[in-house]
Coordinates of C-alpha atoms in Angstrom, one line a residue:
Chain A
M156 CA 85.0 162.2 56.4
K157 CA 87.4 165.1 55.7
G158 CA 85.5 167.4 58.2
Y159 CA 87.3 170.0 60.1
M160 CA 85.2 170.2 63.2
G161 CA 86.7 167.1 64.9
F162 CA 83.2 165.5 64.9
R163 CA 82.8 162.0 66.1
G164 CA 79.4 160.3 65.7
V165 CA 76.9 159.6 62.9
P166 CA 77.6 161.9 60.0
G167 CA 75.0 163.1 57.5
H168 CA 73.2 166.5 57.4
E169 CA 71.2 166.4 54.1
F170 CA 68.1 164.2 54.4
V171 CA 64.4 163.8 53.9
G172 CA 62.4 161.6 56.3
R173 CA 59.0 160.9 57.9
V174 CA 58.2 162.1 61.4
V175 CA 57.5 159.1 63.7
E176 CA 57.4 160.9 67.1
S177 CA 56.7 164.4 68.1
D178 CA 55.0 166.5 70.8
R179 CA 53.4 168.4 67.9
R180 CA 51.1 165.5 67.0
E181 CA 50.1 167.2 63.6
L182 CA 53.7 166.5 62.4
I183 CA 53.5 162.7 62.9
G184 CA 53.6 160.9 59.6
E185 CA 54.6 164.1 57.7
R186 CA 57.4 164.0 55.2
V187 CA 59.9 166.6 56.3
V188 CA 63.4 168.1 55.8
G189 CA 65.2 169.7 58.7
E190 CA 67.4 172.7 59.4
I191 CA 70.7 171.4 60.8
N192 CA 71.6 174.1 63.4
C193 CA 70.1 173.6 66.9
P194 CA 70.7 176.9 68.8
C195 CA 70.3 177.3 72.6
R196 CA 67.6 180.0 72.0
G197 CA 68.6 181.8 75.2
C198 CA 72.0 183.5 74.5
V199 CA 72.7 187.1 73.2
L200 CA 73.1 185.8 69.6
C201 CA 69.9 183.8 69.7
R202 CA 67.9 186.7 71.1
A203 CA 69.4 188.9 68.3
G204 CA 68.0 186.5 65.7
L205 CA 71.4 185.0 65.0
G206 CA 70.6 181.5 66.2
K207 CA 72.5 179.8 63.4
H208 CA 75.6 181.4 64.9
C209 CA 74.8 180.4 68.5
R210 CA 78.1 179.4 70.2
S211 CA 76.4 176.5 72.1
R212 CA 74.6 175.2 69.0
S213 CA 74.7 171.6 68.0
V214 CA 74.7 170.9 64.3
L215 CA 73.2 167.7 62.7
G216 CA 76.0 165.3 61.8
I217 CA 78.7 168.0 62.2
Q218 CA 78.8 169.1 65.9
G219 CA 77.5 167.5 69.0
R220 CA 74.5 165.8 67.4
N221 CA 74.2 162.5 65.5
G222 CA 73.3 162.9 61.8
A223 CA 71.2 161.4 59.1
F224 CA 73.2 158.3 57.9
A225 CA 70.9 156.2 60.2
E226 CA 67.5 154.7 60.4
Y227 CA 66.3 157.4 62.9
L228 CA 67.5 160.9 63.8
T229 CA 66.2 163.6 66.2
L230 CA 65.8 167.3 65.7
P231 CA 63.8 170.0 67.5
D232 CA 60.2 170.3 66.0
V233 CA 60.9 173.9 65.1
N234 CA 63.7 172.8 62.7
L235 CA 61.3 170.8 60.5
H236 CA 59.7 171.9 57.2
R237 CA 57.0 169.9 55.5
V238 CA 57.8 168.8 52.0
P239 CA 55.1 169.5 49.4
A240 CA 53.8 166.5 47.6
S241 CA 55.1 167.9 44.3
V242 CA 58.7 167.6 45.5
S243 CA 60.1 164.0 45.4
D244 CA 62.4 162.5 48.0
R245 CA 65.3 162.7 45.5
E246 CA 64.7 166.4 45.1
A247 CA 64.0 167.0 48.8
V248 CA 67.5 165.8 49.9
F249 CA 68.9 168.8 48.1
V250 CA 67.0 171.3 50.2
E251 CA 69.9 171.9 52.7
P252 CA 72.6 172.6 50.1
L253 CA 70.1 174.5 47.9
A254 CA 69.3 176.7 50.9
A255 CA 73.1 177.3 51.3
A256 CA 73.2 178.3 47.6
C257 CA 70.2 180.6 48.1
Q258 CA 72.2 182.3 51.0
A259 CA 75.1 182.9 48.6
L260 CA 72.6 184.5 46.1
E261 CA 71.1 186.7 48.7
Q262 CA 74.4 187.9 50.3
S263 CA 75.9 188.6 46.9
G264 CA 73.5 191.4 46.2
V265 CA 73.3 190.3 42.5
S266 CA 71.2 192.3 40.1
G267 CA 69.9 191.2 36.7
G268 CA 72.6 191.1 34.0
D269 CA 75.5 190.9 36.5
K270 CA 78.4 188.7 35.3
V271 CA 78.8 185.9 37.8
V272 CA 81.5 183.3 38.0
V273 CA 81.1 180.3 40.2
L274 CA 84.4 178.6 41.0
G275 CA 84.0 174.9 41.7
D276 CA 82.0 172.2 39.9
G277 CA 81.1 170.1 42.9
K278 CA 77.5 169.7 44.2
L279 CA 77.4 173.1 45.9
G280 CA 79.1 174.9 43.0
L281 CA 76.6 173.5 40.5
L282 CA 73.6 174.3 42.7
I283 CA 74.9 177.9 43.2
A284 CA 75.3 178.3 39.4
M285 CA 71.8 177.1 38.9
I286 CA 70.3 179.4 41.5
F287 CA 72.2 182.4 40.0
A288 CA 71.0 181.5 36.5
V289 CA 67.4 181.3 37.8
S290 CA 67.9 184.9 39.2
G291 CA 68.7 186.2 35.7
A292 CA 72.4 186.6 36.1
A293 CA 74.9 185.7 33.3
V294 CA 76.6 182.8 35.0
A295 CA 79.8 180.8 34.2
V296 CA 80.9 177.9 36.3
V297 CA 84.6 177.1 36.3
G298 CA 85.8 173.7 37.3
T299 CA 88.1 170.8 36.6
H300 CA 85.7 167.9 36.0
E301 CA 84.4 167.6 32.4
K302 CA 81.5 165.4 33.3
K303 CA 80.3 167.8 36.0
L304 CA 80.7 170.8 33.8
A305 CA 78.6 169.0 31.2
I306 CA 75.7 168.9 33.7
A307 CA 76.0 172.7 34.0
E308 CA 76.0 173.1 30.3
R309 CA 72.9 170.9 29.9
A310 CA 71.2 173.3 32.4
G311 CA 72.0 176.2 30.0
I312 CA 74.9 177.5 32.1
T313 CA 78.3 178.5 30.5
A314 CA 81.0 176.1 31.7
R315 CA 84.7 176.5 31.5
T316 CA 87.7 174.5 32.6
V317 CA 90.1 176.4 34.9
A318 CA 92.7 176.5 32.1
G319 CA 90.1 177.9 29.7
A320 CA 88.7 180.6 32.0
A321 CA 90.0 184.1 31.5
S322 CA 91.5 185.4 34.7
C323 CA 91.0 189.0 33.8
A324 CA 89.2 190.9 36.5
E325 CA 85.8 191.2 34.9
A326 CA 83.2 189.4 37.1
D327 CA 80.8 191.5 39.1
I328 CA 80.4 188.6 41.5
V329 CA 82.6 185.5 42.1
V330 CA 81.3 182.7 44.3
E331 CA 84.2 180.6 45.6
A332 CA 83.0 177.0 46.2
T333 CA 86.1 175.0 45.2
G334 CA 86.7 173.5 48.7
S335 CA 90.4 174.3 48.0
P336 CA 92.7 176.8 49.8
T337 CA 93.8 178.3 46.4
G338 CA 90.3 179.1 45.3
L339 CA 90.3 182.5 46.9
E340 CA 93.4 183.7 45.1
C341 CA 91.7 182.7 41.8
A342 CA 88.6 184.6 42.9
L343 CA 90.6 187.7 43.6
R344 CA 92.1 187.5 40.1
M345 CA 88.6 187.2 38.5
V346 CA 86.5 189.8 40.3
R347 CA 86.3 193.3 39.0
P348 CA 87.2 196.4 41.1
G349 CA 84.3 197.2 43.4
G350 CA 83.0 193.6 42.9
T351 CA 82.0 190.9 45.4
I352 CA 83.4 187.5 46.3
V353 CA 81.1 185.2 48.2
L354 CA 83.3 182.7 50.1
K355 CA 81.7 179.2 50.6
T356 CA 84.9 177.2 51.1
T357 CA 85.9 176.6 54.7
V358 CA 89.6 175.9 54.7
A359 CA 90.7 174.2 57.9
A360 CA 94.4 175.3 57.8
P361 CA 95.5 178.9 57.8
H362 CA 96.8 179.9 54.4
T363 CA 98.8 182.7 52.9
L364 CA 97.1 185.4 51.0
D365 CA 97.8 188.9 49.7
L366 CA 94.8 191.0 50.6
S367 CA 96.2 194.3 49.3
R368 CA 94.2 193.9 46.1
L369 CA 91.1 193.6 48.2
V370 CA 91.7 197.0 49.6
V371 CA 93.0 198.8 46.6
D372 CA 90.2 197.4 44.4
E373 CA 87.6 197.8 47.1
V374 CA 86.4 194.2 46.8
S375 CA 83.9 192.8 49.3
L376 CA 84.6 189.3 50.6
I377 CA 81.5 187.8 52.1
G378 CA 81.5 184.6 54.2
S379 CA 78.5 182.5 53.5
R380 CA 77.0 179.4 55.2
C381 CA 73.5 178.1 55.7
G382 CA 70.3 179.6 54.2
S383 CA 66.5 179.6 54.0
F384 CA 64.8 176.2 53.7
D385 CA 61.6 177.9 52.7
E386 CA 63.2 179.5 49.7
A387 CA 64.8 176.2 48.7
L388 CA 61.6 174.3 49.0
A389 CA 59.7 176.9 47.0
L390 CA 62.3 176.7 44.2
L391 CA 61.8 172.9 44.0
A392 CA 58.0 173.1 44.3
E393 CA 57.9 175.6 41.5
N394 CA 60.2 173.5 39.3
R395 CA 62.6 176.4 38.9
L396 CA 65.6 174.1 38.6
D397 CA 66.4 170.5 38.1
V398 CA 68.6 168.9 40.7
L399 CA 68.2 165.3 39.7
P400 CA 71.2 165.2 37.3
L401 CA 73.4 165.8 40.3
I402 CA 72.5 162.3 41.7
S403 CA 75.4 159.9 40.8
A404 CA 74.2 156.8 42.7
E405 CA 71.8 155.4 45.3
Y406 CA 72.6 152.7 47.9
P407 CA 70.7 151.2 50.8
L408 CA 72.1 152.2 54.2
E409 CA 73.5 148.7 54.7
R410 CA 75.9 149.3 51.8
G411 CA 77.1 152.7 53.2
R412 CA 80.8 151.8 52.8
E413 CA 80.3 151.2 49.1
A414 CA 78.4 154.5 48.9
F415 CA 81.3 156.4 50.5
A416 CA 83.7 154.7 48.0
K417 CA 81.5 155.8 45.2
A418 CA 81.2 159.3 46.6
G419 CA 85.0 159.5 46.6
E420 CA 85.3 158.8 42.8
R421 CA 86.4 161.7 40.6
D422 CA 83.2 162.1 38.7
S423 CA 80.7 161.5 41.6
L424 CA 78.3 164.2 42.7
K425 CA 75.5 163.4 45.2
V426 CA 75.3 159.8 46.4
L427 CA 72.1 158.9 48.2
L428 CA 71.6 156.5 51.1
T429 CA 68.1 155.0 51.5
V430 CA 66.3 153.4 54.4
S431 CA 63.2 151.5 53.5
G432 CA 60.6 152.5 56.1
Chain B
M262 CA 108.5 206.7 52.5
K263 CA 107.3 203.2 53.3
G264 CA 105.0 203.1 50.2
Y265 CA 104.4 199.8 48.5
M266 CA 103.8 201.0 44.9
G267 CA 107.5 201.4 44.0
F268 CA 106.8 205.1 43.4
R269 CA 109.7 207.4 42.6
G270 CA 109.1 211.1 42.3
V271 CA 107.6 213.9 44.5
P272 CA 105.4 212.3 47.2
G273 CA 102.4 214.0 48.9
H274 CA 98.7 213.5 48.1
E275 CA 97.0 215.5 50.9
F276 CA 97.0 219.3 50.1
V277 CA 95.2 222.5 49.8
G278 CA 96.4 225.1 47.3
R279 CA 95.5 228.0 45.0
V280 CA 95.0 227.6 41.2
V281 CA 97.5 229.6 39.2
E282 CA 96.8 228.2 35.7
S283 CA 93.8 226.4 34.1
D284 CA 91.8 226.3 30.9
R285 CA 88.8 226.9 33.1
R286 CA 89.5 230.5 33.8
E287 CA 86.9 230.7 36.5
L288 CA 89.1 228.4 38.6
I289 CA 92.2 230.7 38.6
G290 CA 92.9 232.2 42.0
E291 CA 90.5 229.7 43.7
R292 CA 91.5 227.8 46.8
V293 CA 91.1 224.1 46.1
V294 CA 91.7 220.6 47.2
G295 CA 92.1 217.8 44.6
E296 CA 91.1 214.2 44.1
I297 CA 94.2 212.1 43.7
N298 CA 93.2 209.6 41.1
C299 CA 93.6 210.6 37.4
P300 CA 91.8 207.9 35.3
C301 CA 92.1 207.6 31.5
R302 CA 88.3 208.2 31.1
G303 CA 88.2 205.9 28.1
C304 CA 88.5 202.3 29.4
V305 CA 85.7 199.8 30.4
L306 CA 86.1 200.6 34.1
C307 CA 86.0 204.4 33.5
R308 CA 82.9 204.1 31.3
A309 CA 81.3 202.0 34.0
G310 CA 81.8 204.8 36.5
L311 CA 84.7 203.0 38.2
G312 CA 87.3 205.6 37.3
K313 CA 89.1 205.5 40.6
H314 CA 89.9 201.9 39.7
C315 CA 91.2 202.6 36.2
R316 CA 94.1 200.4 35.4
S317 CA 96.0 203.2 33.6
R318 CA 95.3 205.8 36.2
S319 CA 98.0 208.0 37.7
V320 CA 97.7 208.9 41.4
L321 CA 99.0 212.1 42.9
G322 CA 102.3 211.4 44.7
I323 CA 101.7 207.7 44.6
Q324 CA 101.8 206.4 41.0
G325 CA 103.1 208.1 37.8
R326 CA 102.4 211.6 39.0
N327 CA 104.4 214.0 41.1
G328 CA 102.7 215.0 44.3
A329 CA 102.1 217.8 46.7
F330 CA 105.4 218.2 48.6
A331 CA 106.3 221.0 46.2
E332 CA 105.7 224.6 45.3
Y333 CA 103.5 223.6 42.3
L334 CA 101.5 220.5 41.3
T335 CA 99.3 219.6 38.3
L336 CA 95.9 217.8 38.3
P337 CA 93.1 217.7 35.8
D338 CA 90.5 220.5 36.3
V339 CA 87.8 218.0 36.9
N340 CA 89.7 216.7 40.0
L341 CA 89.5 220.0 41.8
H342 CA 87.0 221.1 44.5
R343 CA 86.6 224.7 45.7
V344 CA 87.1 225.0 49.4
P345 CA 84.4 227.1 51.2
A346 CA 85.7 230.2 53.0
S347 CA 84.5 228.7 56.3
V348 CA 87.0 225.9 56.0
S349 CA 90.6 226.9 56.9
D350 CA 93.7 225.6 55.2
R351 CA 94.6 223.5 58.2
E352 CA 91.2 221.8 58.0
A353 CA 91.2 221.5 54.2
V354 CA 94.4 219.4 54.1
F355 CA 92.3 216.7 55.9
V356 CA 89.8 216.5 53.0
E357 CA 91.5 213.5 51.3
P358 CA 91.8 211.2 54.4
L359 CA 88.4 212.4 55.6
A360 CA 86.9 211.3 52.3
A361 CA 88.6 207.9 52.8
A362 CA 87.0 207.8 56.2
C363 CA 83.6 208.7 54.7
Q364 CA 84.0 205.8 52.3
A365 CA 84.6 203.3 55.2
L366 CA 81.4 204.7 56.8
E367 CA 79.4 204.3 53.6
Q368 CA 80.6 200.8 52.8
S369 CA 80.1 199.6 56.3
G370 CA 76.3 199.9 56.0
V371 CA 76.3 201.2 59.6
S372 CA 72.9 202.0 61.2
G373 CA 72.3 204.1 64.3
G374 CA 73.2 202.4 67.6
D375 CA 75.6 199.9 66.0
K376 CA 78.6 198.9 68.1
V377 CA 81.7 200.0 66.1
V378 CA 85.3 199.3 66.9
V379 CA 88.0 201.2 65.0
L380 CA 91.4 199.4 65.2
G381 CA 94.3 201.8 64.9
D382 CA 94.9 205.2 66.5
G383 CA 96.8 206.8 63.6
K384 CA 95.4 209.8 61.6
L385 CA 93.1 207.6 59.5
G386 CA 91.9 205.6 62.5
L387 CA 91.0 208.7 64.4
L388 CA 89.2 210.3 61.5
I389 CA 87.2 207.2 60.9
A390 CA 86.3 207.0 64.6
M391 CA 85.1 210.7 64.4
I392 CA 83.1 210.1 61.3
F393 CA 81.3 207.0 62.8
A394 CA 80.6 209.0 66.0
V395 CA 79.1 211.8 63.9
S396 CA 76.8 209.1 62.3
G397 CA 75.4 208.2 65.7
A398 CA 77.2 204.8 66.1
A399 CA 78.6 203.7 69.5
V400 CA 82.3 203.9 68.6
A401 CA 85.4 202.7 70.4
V402 CA 88.9 203.2 69.0
V403 CA 91.6 200.7 70.0
G404 CA 95.2 201.6 69.7
T405 CA 98.6 201.6 71.3
H406 CA 99.4 205.3 71.7
E407 CA 98.1 207.0 74.8
K408 CA 98.5 210.5 73.5
K409 CA 96.6 209.7 70.3
L410 CA 93.9 207.8 72.2
A411 CA 93.5 210.9 74.4
I412 CA 92.6 212.9 71.3
A413 CA 89.8 210.5 70.6
E414 CA 88.6 210.7 74.2
R415 CA 88.6 214.5 74.1
A416 CA 86.3 214.2 71.0
G417 CA 83.9 212.1 73.1
I418 CA 84.9 208.8 71.7
T419 CA 85.6 205.7 73.9
A420 CA 89.3 204.8 73.6
R421 CA 91.0 201.6 74.7
T422 CA 94.5 200.2 74.6
V423 CA 94.9 196.9 72.7
A424 CA 95.6 195.2 76.0
G425 CA 92.4 196.7 77.6
A426 CA 90.1 195.9 74.7
A427 CA 87.9 192.9 75.0
S428 CA 88.4 190.5 72.1
C429 CA 85.0 188.9 72.5
A430 CA 83.1 188.8 69.2
E431 CA 80.6 191.6 69.9
A432 CA 81.2 194.4 67.4
D433 CA 78.7 194.9 64.6
I434 CA 81.4 196.6 62.6
V435 CA 85.1 196.7 62.9
V436 CA 87.2 199.1 60.8
E437 CA 90.8 197.8 60.5
A438 CA 93.1 200.8 60.1
T439 CA 96.2 199.7 61.9
G440 CA 98.5 199.6 59.0
S441 CA 99.8 196.3 60.4
P442 CA 99.5 192.8 58.9
T443 CA 98.2 191.5 62.3
G444 CA 95.3 193.9 62.4
L445 CA 92.9 191.7 60.4
E446 CA 93.3 188.8 62.8
C447 CA 92.4 191.1 65.7
A448 CA 89.4 192.3 63.7
L449 CA 88.2 188.8 63.1
R450 CA 88.3 188.1 66.8
M451 CA 86.3 191.3 67.6
V452 CA 83.5 191.2 65.0
R453 CA 80.2 189.4 65.8
P454 CA 78.8 186.7 63.6
G455 CA 77.1 188.3 60.6
G456 CA 79.1 191.5 61.2
T457 CA 81.3 193.5 58.9
I458 CA 85.0 194.3 58.8
V459 CA 86.0 197.3 56.7
L460 CA 89.7 196.8 55.7
K461 CA 91.7 200.0 55.2
T462 CA 95.2 198.6 55.7
T463 CA 97.1 197.7 52.6
V464 CA 99.7 195.2 53.6
A465 CA 102.4 194.9 51.0
A466 CA 103.5 191.4 51.8
P467 CA 101.3 188.3 51.6
H468 CA 100.4 187.1 55.1
T469 CA 98.9 184.0 56.7
L470 CA 95.3 184.0 57.8
D471 CA 92.7 181.5 58.8
L472 CA 89.5 182.6 56.9
S473 CA 87.3 179.7 58.1
R474 CA 85.8 181.9 60.8
L475 CA 84.8 184.4 58.1
V476 CA 82.8 181.7 56.4
V477 CA 81.3 179.9 59.4
D478 CA 80.4 183.2 61.1
E479 CA 79.3 184.8 57.8
V480 CA 81.4 187.9 58.3
S481 CA 81.8 190.4 55.4
L482 CA 85.2 191.8 54.8
I483 CA 85.1 195.0 52.7
G484 CA 88.1 196.6 51.1
S485 CA 88.0 200.3 51.3
R486 CA 90.1 203.1 49.7
C487 CA 89.2 206.6 48.5
G488 CA 85.9 208.4 49.0
S489 CA 83.8 211.5 48.3
F490 CA 85.5 214.9 48.5
D491 CA 82.1 216.6 48.5
E492 CA 81.0 214.8 51.7
A493 CA 84.3 215.5 53.5
L494 CA 84.1 219.2 52.6
A495 CA 80.5 219.4 53.7
L496 CA 81.4 217.8 57.1
L497 CA 84.2 220.4 57.6
A498 CA 82.1 223.3 56.4
E499 CA 79.3 222.3 58.8
N500 CA 81.7 222.0 61.7
R501 CA 80.6 218.4 62.3
L502 CA 84.0 217.4 63.6
D503 CA 87.2 219.0 64.7
V504 CA 90.3 217.8 62.9
L505 CA 92.8 220.4 64.2
P506 CA 93.9 218.3 67.2
L507 CA 95.4 215.9 64.7
I508 CA 98.0 218.4 63.6
S509 CA 101.3 217.7 65.4
A510 CA 103.6 220.2 63.7
E511 CA 104.0 222.6 60.8
Y512 CA 107.2 223.2 58.7
P513 CA 108.0 225.3 55.7
L514 CA 108.8 223.1 52.7
E515 CA 112.5 224.0 52.9
R516 CA 112.6 222.1 56.2
G517 CA 111.0 219.0 54.7
R518 CA 113.6 216.7 56.1
E519 CA 112.9 217.8 59.6
A520 CA 109.2 217.4 59.0
F521 CA 109.7 213.8 57.9
A522 CA 111.8 213.2 61.1
K523 CA 109.0 214.7 63.2
A524 CA 106.3 212.6 61.4
G525 CA 108.3 209.5 62.2
E526 CA 108.1 210.2 66.0
R527 CA 105.9 207.9 68.0
D528 CA 103.4 210.4 69.1
S529 CA 103.2 212.4 65.8
L530 CA 100.0 212.5 63.8
K531 CA 99.6 215.0 60.9
V532 CA 102.7 217.1 60.1
L533 CA 102.0 220.0 57.7
L534 CA 104.4 221.4 55.0
T535 CA 103.7 225.0 54.0
V536 CA 104.8 227.1 51.0
S537 CA 104.3 230.8 51.3
G538 CA 102.6 231.9 48.1

């Protein structure tokens, strides 16, 4: 609802569903999740293996393609991934953001024992913190919501309020997932010289920033978006992390307006919409 | 003279000289260049091998330590590198900026055949373009000074004026060495999705920037400062590139004011100060 892409249409890009129609008949009836980027597969970027950056792509529920808050949606066959029986529907809806968290992990170049700070205690921030913890890094998540930070703590992750977090430049890696334009400045204060900031927040408006510290301290700032569904599915299938505490509520699609109101509450994390099928 | 560190004292951090006094007697009489960062060697950063980022460091001619525009200067023994006989004084004064150019190369992760754009046709921009060309990349330097761009062309490097440079997002790597606050926006327009921007410009004032493209296109922005003197000396000793065309003039130290005036002229690149010794 606060999207920055000027999208009009059916929103929703995190889903699990069952295939009812496909040219690949073996997919029919299968429970699947789906990659959200639909590239043209013909341009220079697509041919270079950079399809998710295709300039003519549509993106499920975000750009030029109706999304998942509906009884039915369409995606190219090739975007679909079968969900193993050991992964429940409630877990499978986390594959898309979990893949985005995996991408942050991969791009960060983290190695065991690295001090990692995740800024932001929203859904994405918590998933990223969990993924880094699984990788063996020493993770602290920094946020402003006590109840959300408590979820991180129950998962064995250090949690701190913004006020309580030291802003000394000591983190090897900072992942900025606050969704706020001021998050990057905070990240620049926390990262050590030679360290890495992974930037997840897309701030719509231009904002003012002093990047001289980035140069003098030789910090790397890495933009990060979508990631590998296969990795995310494997993590869930192998029970490497528990995403279920991130579900705040569940509504049938007919009560979608209530679901949006619930999702807007301060302590809400993921709110599910269900269609009985 | 336009420095942003509030430094007062003798400026100058690019030099070649002869050792007249040292506890390491084998150094006396040797022709040397010197690394400019003088770390404390005791703090957490120094112990982690990040001495050039030491918070209590002094920096020759830049921070807490008189520099090279003088008859004599002091540096710790450990900062000094002997200059091979095959490298002339006029070449050796380029070791410091050449090391900074090597650092950009190393941090960029360039691989053979990559399309590289260097923004800025000043001394550093030209050195960086030369180093990338040596590495086998397809380099174009983009600037605003015809005479400086002509030096790049004579070195076999593609040169373009800013007006003539396509701003389509096609470069694998963009090195931003304009010294201008608007250089980064230009770099963001030129780099391809998933590409890398190496940022050399330290802009004193905060400036306004839209970083959403960095995230959506998963661009890496890497701050880059000082580099390896050994690498730079080896490049000169092996005659891998010719830095001499970058020398615009030479003055004895007594005529330092004239030298500064000359250095401020539009077409000037490196201006040397000499002390007869």
